Amino acid sequence: MSRHTRRRSSLQAQLSVAGAGIIAVVAAATTVNFASAGEVQRPGSAAKADHAVFVQGNELAGNTIHVFERGDDGTLGAAARYATGGKGGDQVDAPTDSLASQGSLVYDDRSGLLLAVNAGSNTVTSFRVQGRKLTDRHIVSSGGDFPASIAVSGGLAYVMNAGGKGSVQGFRITAKGLVPLSGSSRSLGLDNKKVPLFSSSPGQVAFTPDGRALVVTTKSANTVEVFPIRHDGRPAHQPVVNDSAGGVPFAITFDKGGRMLVAEAEKSTVTTYKVRADGTLKVVQQPLANGQNTLCWLERAGDFFYGGNTGNSTVTGYRTDRHGKLALTNDVGIATPPSAMSQGVIDLAVTKDEKFLYVQNAVSGTVDGFRVGRNGSLTKVTTTTGLPAFAESGMEGIVAV
């Protein structure tokens, strides 16, 4: 049995139990009435042209981007919907998250492009963002099977393909969208079918803040793999394979000091690392548990971080001090109470000014918006309904600008 498959059976059982638990949570939540100012869809009365939230529908028949205007108070109003020209995808046995990844929809501030994966057609779409309008659509092959995550640094974009052996494929970001970077494709050495099992697909691809390394998490292999990036933008031929300090590494983000934080689904932990120049990792802080169920997604808002726990539909808050030490924002590990309209928490997005957090709820087909307080607390300001809920597939991927 290869190193990439030795933990698959136990991992699938663990995450399938978490998925089953979501159904019970949904049933229980329907009997509770949480008072909130935003449990209905409302237009953002104070919306600006440069304030928007983009949600990837990931529809199997034809992937779309749902665009919402964002008011100064954080409320959302439906503005438009655009076809990507590709198809959404659904990984095998996925409990709530069809793409089982973070970073499937990415906005590049430098070029003004929105990049979306079309997992069902093995392509990537780029749009030019003009306020709440998407124009100049371009579609390119992802260079592999089942693209699920995108990373951007400078004029480079790398796409993580989760199917088959898995791969990362590089692109130049141009005025005409993405152009493949010859000689940049690298295998991840996995053992998946073209449509992968959710528990054995890689979780995310991300650049380090200095752009000198590309990082990929692999769930079933329990590794964090680092490709040093050469001056020509191409990765080293083989990754530096690091054993994960916590079980089932999934999402990646970085703090202000450039330290890497990895969310781990097995015990809902976060480990802090330093990425060395040679691609090896140094554990700065051992896995920190949040007491919740199946932490998969993690995003930064200044000195705070927010994690999505899909197993029990909660959001956890974290804070860092000036030395980079991570701690929970409260003892119970829940930054905001769950509600009947907030089931199946998956991907998250933070606005550029770090004032608002938006959370996708796959089972409910909703997006919640929260104001980030000075102490890291979250106050719900809006809930938008009617998005593609998880069934045969479901929405995944969200960007806030």
PDB file of N, CA and C in Angstrom, residues 331-389:
ATOM      1  N   ASP A 331     -13.478  30.349  25.245  1.00  0.00           N
ATOM      2  CA  ASP A 331     -13.195  29.021  25.790  1.00  0.00           C
ATOM      3  C   ASP A 331     -13.891  27.893  25.052  1.00  0.00           C
ATOM      4  N   VAL A 332     -15.074  28.149  24.492  1.00  0.00           N
ATOM      5  CA  VAL A 332     -15.860  27.064  23.893  1.00  0.00           C
ATOM      6  C   VAL A 332     -15.525  26.813  22.430  1.00  0.00           C
ATOM      7  N   GLY A 333     -14.757  27.698  21.810  1.00  0.00           N
ATOM      8  CA  GLY A 333     -14.360  27.485  20.429  1.00  0.00           C
ATOM      9  C   GLY A 333     -15.414  27.814  19.402  1.00  0.00           C
ATOM     10  N   ILE A 334     -16.452  28.553  19.794  1.00  0.00           N
ATOM     11  CA  ILE A 334     -17.520  28.946  18.865  1.00  0.00           C
ATOM     12  C   ILE A 334     -17.616  30.465  18.847  1.00  0.00           C
ATOM     13  N   ALA A 335     -17.329  31.063  17.691  1.00  0.00           N
ATOM     14  CA  ALA A 335     -17.324  32.522  17.582  1.00  0.00           C
ATOM     15  C   ALA A 335     -18.710  33.096  17.384  1.00  0.00           C
ATOM     16  N   THR A 336     -19.647  32.268  16.908  1.00  0.00           N
ATOM     17  CA  THR A 336     -21.016  32.727  16.676  1.00  0.00           C
ATOM     18  C   THR A 336     -21.947  31.527  16.804  1.00  0.00           C
ATOM     19  N   PRO A 337     -23.122  31.666  17.396  1.00  0.00           N
ATOM     20  CA  PRO A 337     -24.012  30.508  17.559  1.00  0.00           C
ATOM     21  C   PRO A 337     -24.542  30.022  16.219  1.00  0.00           C
ATOM     22  N   PRO A 338     -24.645  28.696  16.028  1.00  0.00           N
ATOM     23  CA  PRO A 338     -25.222  28.166  14.792  1.00  0.00           C
ATOM     24  C   PRO A 338     -26.719  28.426  14.746  1.00  0.00           C
ATOM     25  N   SER A 339     -27.304  28.304  13.576  1.00  0.00           N
ATOM     26  CA  SER A 339     -28.747  28.478  13.431  1.00  0.00           C
ATOM     27  C   SER A 339     -29.291  27.461  12.458  1.00  0.00           C
ATOM     28  N   ALA A 340     -30.610  27.381  12.391  1.00  0.00           N
ATOM     29  CA  ALA A 340     -31.263  26.424  11.491  1.00  0.00           C
ATOM     30  C   ALA A 340     -31.002  26.749  10.031  1.00  0.00           C
ATOM     31  N   MET A 341     -30.620  28.006   9.729  1.00  0.00           N
ATOM     32  CA  MET A 341     -30.349  28.402   8.350  1.00  0.00           C
ATOM     33  C   MET A 341     -28.856  28.421   8.051  1.00  0.00           C
ATOM     34  N   SER A 342     -28.061  27.838   8.949  1.00  0.00           N
ATOM     35  CA  SER A 342     -26.602  27.888   8.803  1.00  0.00           C
ATOM     36  C   SER A 342     -26.005  26.500   8.956  1.00  0.00           C
ATOM     37  N   GLN A 343     -26.532  25.535   8.208  1.00  0.00           N
ATOM     38  CA  GLN A 343     -26.097  24.155   8.345  1.00  0.00           C
ATOM     39  C   GLN A 343     -25.147  23.734   7.223  1.00  0.00           C
ATOM     40  N   GLY A 344     -24.137  22.936   7.607  1.00  0.00           N
ATOM     41  CA  GLY A 344     -23.153  22.488   6.634  1.00  0.00           C
ATOM     42  C   GLY A 344     -22.135  23.564   6.317  1.00  0.00           C
ATOM     43  N   VAL A 345     -21.574  24.211   7.348  1.00  0.00           N
ATOM     44  CA  VAL A 345     -20.564  25.255   7.164  1.00  0.00           C
ATOM     45  C   VAL A 345     -19.395  24.705   6.351  1.00  0.00           C
ATOM     46  N   ILE A 346     -19.045  25.439   5.293  1.00  0.00           N
ATOM     47  CA  ILE A 346     -17.867  25.041   4.512  1.00  0.00           C
ATOM     48  C   ILE A 346     -16.937  26.240   4.346  1.00  0.00           C
ATOM     49  N   ASP A 347     -16.836  26.793   3.144  1.00  0.00           N
ATOM     50  CA  ASP A 347     -15.816  27.781   2.819  1.00  0.00           C
ATOM     51  C   ASP A 347     -16.135  29.157   3.403  1.00  0.00           C
ATOM     52  N   LEU A 348     -15.066  29.980   3.555  1.00  0.00           N
ATOM     53  CA  LEU A 348     -15.178  31.295   4.176  1.00  0.00           C
ATOM     54  C   LEU A 348     -14.441  32.333   3.334  1.00  0.00           C
ATOM     55  N   ALA A 349     -14.840  33.596   3.489  1.00  0.00           N
ATOM     56  CA  ALA A 349     -14.141  34.685   2.813  1.00  0.00           C
ATOM     57  C   ALA A 349     -14.151  35.922   3.702  1.00  0.00           C
ATOM     58  N   VAL A 350     -13.058  36.672   3.679  1.00  0.00           N
ATOM     59  CA  VAL A 350     -12.912  37.903   4.455  1.00  0.00           C
ATOM     60  C   VAL A 350     -12.747  39.063   3.486  1.00  0.00           C
ATOM     61  N   THR A 351     -13.404  40.187   3.762  1.00  0.00           N
ATOM     62  CA  THR A 351     -13.268  41.359   2.898  1.00  0.00           C
ATOM     63  C   THR A 351     -11.863  41.945   3.020  1.00  0.00           C
ATOM     64  N   LYS A 352     -11.463  42.707   2.018  1.00  0.00           N
ATOM     65  CA  LYS A 352     -10.113  43.264   1.972  1.00  0.00           C
ATOM     66  C   LYS A 352      -9.831  44.160   3.173  1.00  0.00           C
ATOM     67  N   ASP A 353     -10.865  44.881   3.651  1.00  0.00           N
ATOM     68  CA  ASP A 353     -10.666  45.746   4.815  1.00  0.00           C
ATOM     69  C   ASP A 353     -10.762  44.981   6.131  1.00  0.00           C
ATOM     70  N   GLU A 354     -11.019  43.685   6.050  1.00  0.00           N
ATOM     71  CA  GLU A 354     -11.043  42.763   7.196  1.00  0.00           C
ATOM     72  C   GLU A 354     -12.155  43.083   8.207  1.00  0.00           C
ATOM     73  N   LYS A 355     -13.196  43.765   7.749  1.00  0.00           N
ATOM     74  CA  LYS A 355     -14.310  44.130   8.635  1.00  0.00           C
ATOM     75  C   LYS A 355     -15.429  43.096   8.629  1.00  0.00           C
ATOM     76  N   PHE A 356     -15.511  42.278   7.549  1.00  0.00           N
ATOM     77  CA  PHE A 356     -16.619  41.340   7.418  1.00  0.00           C
ATOM     78  C   PHE A 356     -16.116  39.957   7.019  1.00  0.00           C
ATOM     79  N   LEU A 357     -16.820  38.955   7.553  1.00  0.00           N
ATOM     80  CA  LEU A 357     -16.571  37.550   7.228  1.00  0.00           C
ATOM     81  C   LEU A 357     -17.837  36.971   6.623  1.00  0.00           C
ATOM     82  N   TYR A 358     -17.686  36.206   5.526  1.00  0.00           N
ATOM     83  CA  TYR A 358     -18.827  35.558   4.884  1.00  0.00           C
ATOM     84  C   TYR A 358     -18.603  34.049   4.878  1.00  0.00           C
ATOM     85  N   VAL A 359     -19.651  33.311   5.229  1.00  0.00           N
ATOM     86  CA  VAL A 359     -19.557  31.868   5.442  1.00  0.00           C
ATOM     87  C   VAL A 359     -20.585  31.154   4.573  1.00  0.00           C
ATOM     88  N   GLN A 360     -20.126  30.154   3.806  1.00  0.00           N
ATOM     89  CA  GLN A 360     -21.033  29.323   3.020  1.00  0.00           C
ATOM     90  C   GLN A 360     -21.601  28.203   3.885  1.00  0.00           C
ATOM     91  N   ASN A 361     -22.905  27.992   3.779  1.00  0.00           N
ATOM     92  CA  ASN A 361     -23.591  26.897   4.467  1.00  0.00           C
ATOM     93  C   ASN A 361     -24.157  25.965   3.397  1.00  0.00           C
ATOM     94  N   ALA A 362     -23.457  24.849   3.150  1.00  0.00           N
ATOM     95  CA  ALA A 362     -23.771  24.016   1.989  1.00  0.00           C
ATOM     96  C   ALA A 362     -25.124  23.333   2.102  1.00  0.00           C
ATOM     97  N   VAL A 363     -25.455  22.805   3.283  1.00  0.00           N
ATOM     98  CA  VAL A 363     -26.720  22.079   3.457  1.00  0.00           C
ATOM     99  C   VAL A 363     -27.906  23.033   3.361  1.00  0.00           C
ATOM    100  N   SER A 364     -27.768  24.223   3.931  1.00  0.00           N
ATOM    101  CA  SER A 364     -28.855  25.205   3.921  1.00  0.00           C
ATOM    102  C   SER A 364     -28.969  25.949   2.601  1.00  0.00           C
ATOM    103  N   GLY A 365     -27.899  26.003   1.813  1.00  0.00           N
ATOM    104  CA  GLY A 365     -27.917  26.811   0.598  1.00  0.00           C
ATOM    105  C   GLY A 365     -27.942  28.290   0.908  1.00  0.00           C
ATOM    106  N   THR A 366     -27.199  28.692   1.949  1.00  0.00           N
ATOM    107  CA  THR A 366     -27.188  30.087   2.388  1.00  0.00           C
ATOM    108  C   THR A 366     -25.761  30.579   2.566  1.00  0.00           C
ATOM    109  N   VAL A 367     -25.626  31.904   2.622  1.00  0.00           N
ATOM    110  CA  VAL A 367     -24.373  32.547   2.996  1.00  0.00           C
ATOM    111  C   VAL A 367     -24.666  33.522   4.121  1.00  0.00           C
ATOM    112  N   ASP A 368     -23.930  33.379   5.233  1.00  0.00           N
ATOM    113  CA  ASP A 368     -24.046  34.302   6.364  1.00  0.00           C
ATOM    114  C   ASP A 368     -22.950  35.346   6.286  1.00  0.00           C
ATOM    115  N   GLY A 369     -23.302  36.578   6.634  1.00  0.00           N
ATOM    116  CA  GLY A 369     -22.324  37.649   6.740  1.00  0.00           C
ATOM    117  C   GLY A 369     -22.202  38.111   8.181  1.00  0.00           C
ATOM    118  N   PHE A 370     -20.966  38.331   8.650  1.00  0.00           N
ATOM    119  CA  PHE A 370     -20.708  38.730  10.030  1.00  0.00           C
ATOM    120  C   PHE A 370     -19.794  39.953  10.061  1.00  0.00           C
ATOM    121  N   ARG A 371     -20.079  40.840  10.995  1.00  0.00           N
ATOM    122  CA  ARG A 371     -19.156  41.946  11.286  1.00  0.00           C
ATOM    123  C   ARG A 371     -18.111  41.446  12.270  1.00  0.00           C
ATOM    124  N   VAL A 372     -16.839  41.714  11.967  1.00  0.00           N
ATOM    125  CA  VAL A 372     -15.741  41.295  12.842  1.00  0.00           C
ATOM    126  C   VAL A 372     -15.502  42.376  13.889  1.00  0.00           C
ATOM    127  N   GLY A 373     -15.664  42.019  15.165  1.00  0.00           N
ATOM    128  CA  GLY A 373     -15.467  42.980  16.241  1.00  0.00           C
ATOM    129  C   GLY A 373     -14.004  43.181  16.584  1.00  0.00           C
ATOM    130  N   ARG A 374     -13.729  44.202  17.375  1.00  0.00           N
ATOM    131  CA  ARG A 374     -12.349  44.506  17.739  1.00  0.00           C
ATOM    132  C   ARG A 374     -11.712  43.399  18.557  1.00  0.00           C
ATOM    133  N   ASN A 375     -12.534  42.642  19.254  1.00  0.00           N
ATOM    134  CA  ASN A 375     -12.026  41.524  20.050  1.00  0.00           C
ATOM    135  C   ASN A 375     -12.138  40.189  19.317  1.00  0.00           C
ATOM    136  N   GLY A 376     -12.494  40.250  18.030  1.00  0.00           N
ATOM    137  CA  GLY A 376     -12.623  39.036  17.233  1.00  0.00           C
ATOM    138  C   GLY A 376     -14.001  38.410  17.254  1.00  0.00           C
ATOM    139  N   SER A 377     -14.926  38.990  18.021  1.00  0.00           N
ATOM    140  CA  SER A 377     -16.289  38.453  18.056  1.00  0.00           C
ATOM    141  C   SER A 377     -16.973  38.681  16.712  1.00  0.00           C
ATOM    142  N   LEU A 378     -17.975  37.862  16.421  1.00  0.00           N
ATOM    143  CA  LEU A 378     -18.712  37.961  15.172  1.00  0.00           C
ATOM    144  C   LEU A 378     -20.162  38.311  15.444  1.00  0.00           C
ATOM    145  N   THR A 379     -20.685  39.295  14.719  1.00  0.00           N
ATOM    146  CA  THR A 379     -22.082  39.688  14.810  1.00  0.00           C
ATOM    147  C   THR A 379     -22.726  39.495  13.448  1.00  0.00           C
ATOM    148  N   LYS A 380     -23.761  38.668  13.402  1.00  0.00           N
ATOM    149  CA  LYS A 380     -24.405  38.394  12.112  1.00  0.00           C
ATOM    150  C   LYS A 380     -25.147  39.631  11.617  1.00  0.00           C
ATOM    151  N   VAL A 381     -24.925  39.972  10.335  1.00  0.00           N
ATOM    152  CA  VAL A 381     -25.585  41.130   9.741  1.00  0.00           C
ATOM    153  C   VAL A 381     -26.473  40.750   8.559  1.00  0.00           C
ATOM    154  N   THR A 382     -26.310  39.543   8.023  1.00  0.00           N
ATOM    155  CA  THR A 382     -27.105  39.179   6.852  1.00  0.00           C
ATOM    156  C   THR A 382     -27.086  37.667   6.645  1.00  0.00           C
ATOM    157  N   THR A 383     -28.137  37.147   6.065  1.00  0.00           N
ATOM    158  CA  THR A 383     -28.175  35.781   5.547  1.00  0.00           C
ATOM    159  C   THR A 383     -28.825  35.822   4.174  1.00  0.00           C
ATOM    160  N   THR A 384     -28.104  35.341   3.161  1.00  0.00           N
ATOM    161  CA  THR A 384     -28.617  35.278   1.803  1.00  0.00           C
ATOM    162  C   THR A 384     -29.020  33.843   1.486  1.00  0.00           C
ATOM    163  N   THR A 385     -30.230  33.672   0.977  1.00  0.00           N
ATOM    164  CA  THR A 385     -30.788  32.338   0.732  1.00  0.00           C
ATOM    165  C   THR A 385     -30.826  32.018  -0.762  1.00  0.00           C
ATOM    166  N   GLY A 386     -31.241  30.783  -1.077  1.00  0.00           N
ATOM    167  CA  GLY A 386     -31.524  30.412  -2.464  1.00  0.00           C
ATOM    168  C   GLY A 386     -30.325  29.989  -3.285  1.00  0.00           C
ATOM    169  N   LEU A 387     -29.173  29.759  -2.666  1.00  0.00           N
ATOM    170  CA  LEU A 387     -27.999  29.289  -3.397  1.00  0.00           C
ATOM    171  C   LEU A 387     -28.043  27.767  -3.550  1.00  0.00           C
ATOM    172  N   PRO A 388     -27.247  27.202  -4.476  1.00  0.00           N
ATOM    173  CA  PRO A 388     -27.295  25.750  -4.688  1.00  0.00           C
ATOM    174  C   PRO A 388     -26.906  24.967  -3.438  1.00  0.00           C
ATOM    175  N   ALA A 389     -27.888  24.311  -2.823  1.00  0.00           N
ATOM    176  CA  ALA A 389     -27.638  23.548  -1.600  1.00  0.00           C
ATOM    177  C   ALA A 389     -27.030  22.197  -1.951  1.00  0.00           C
TER     178      ALA A 389
END
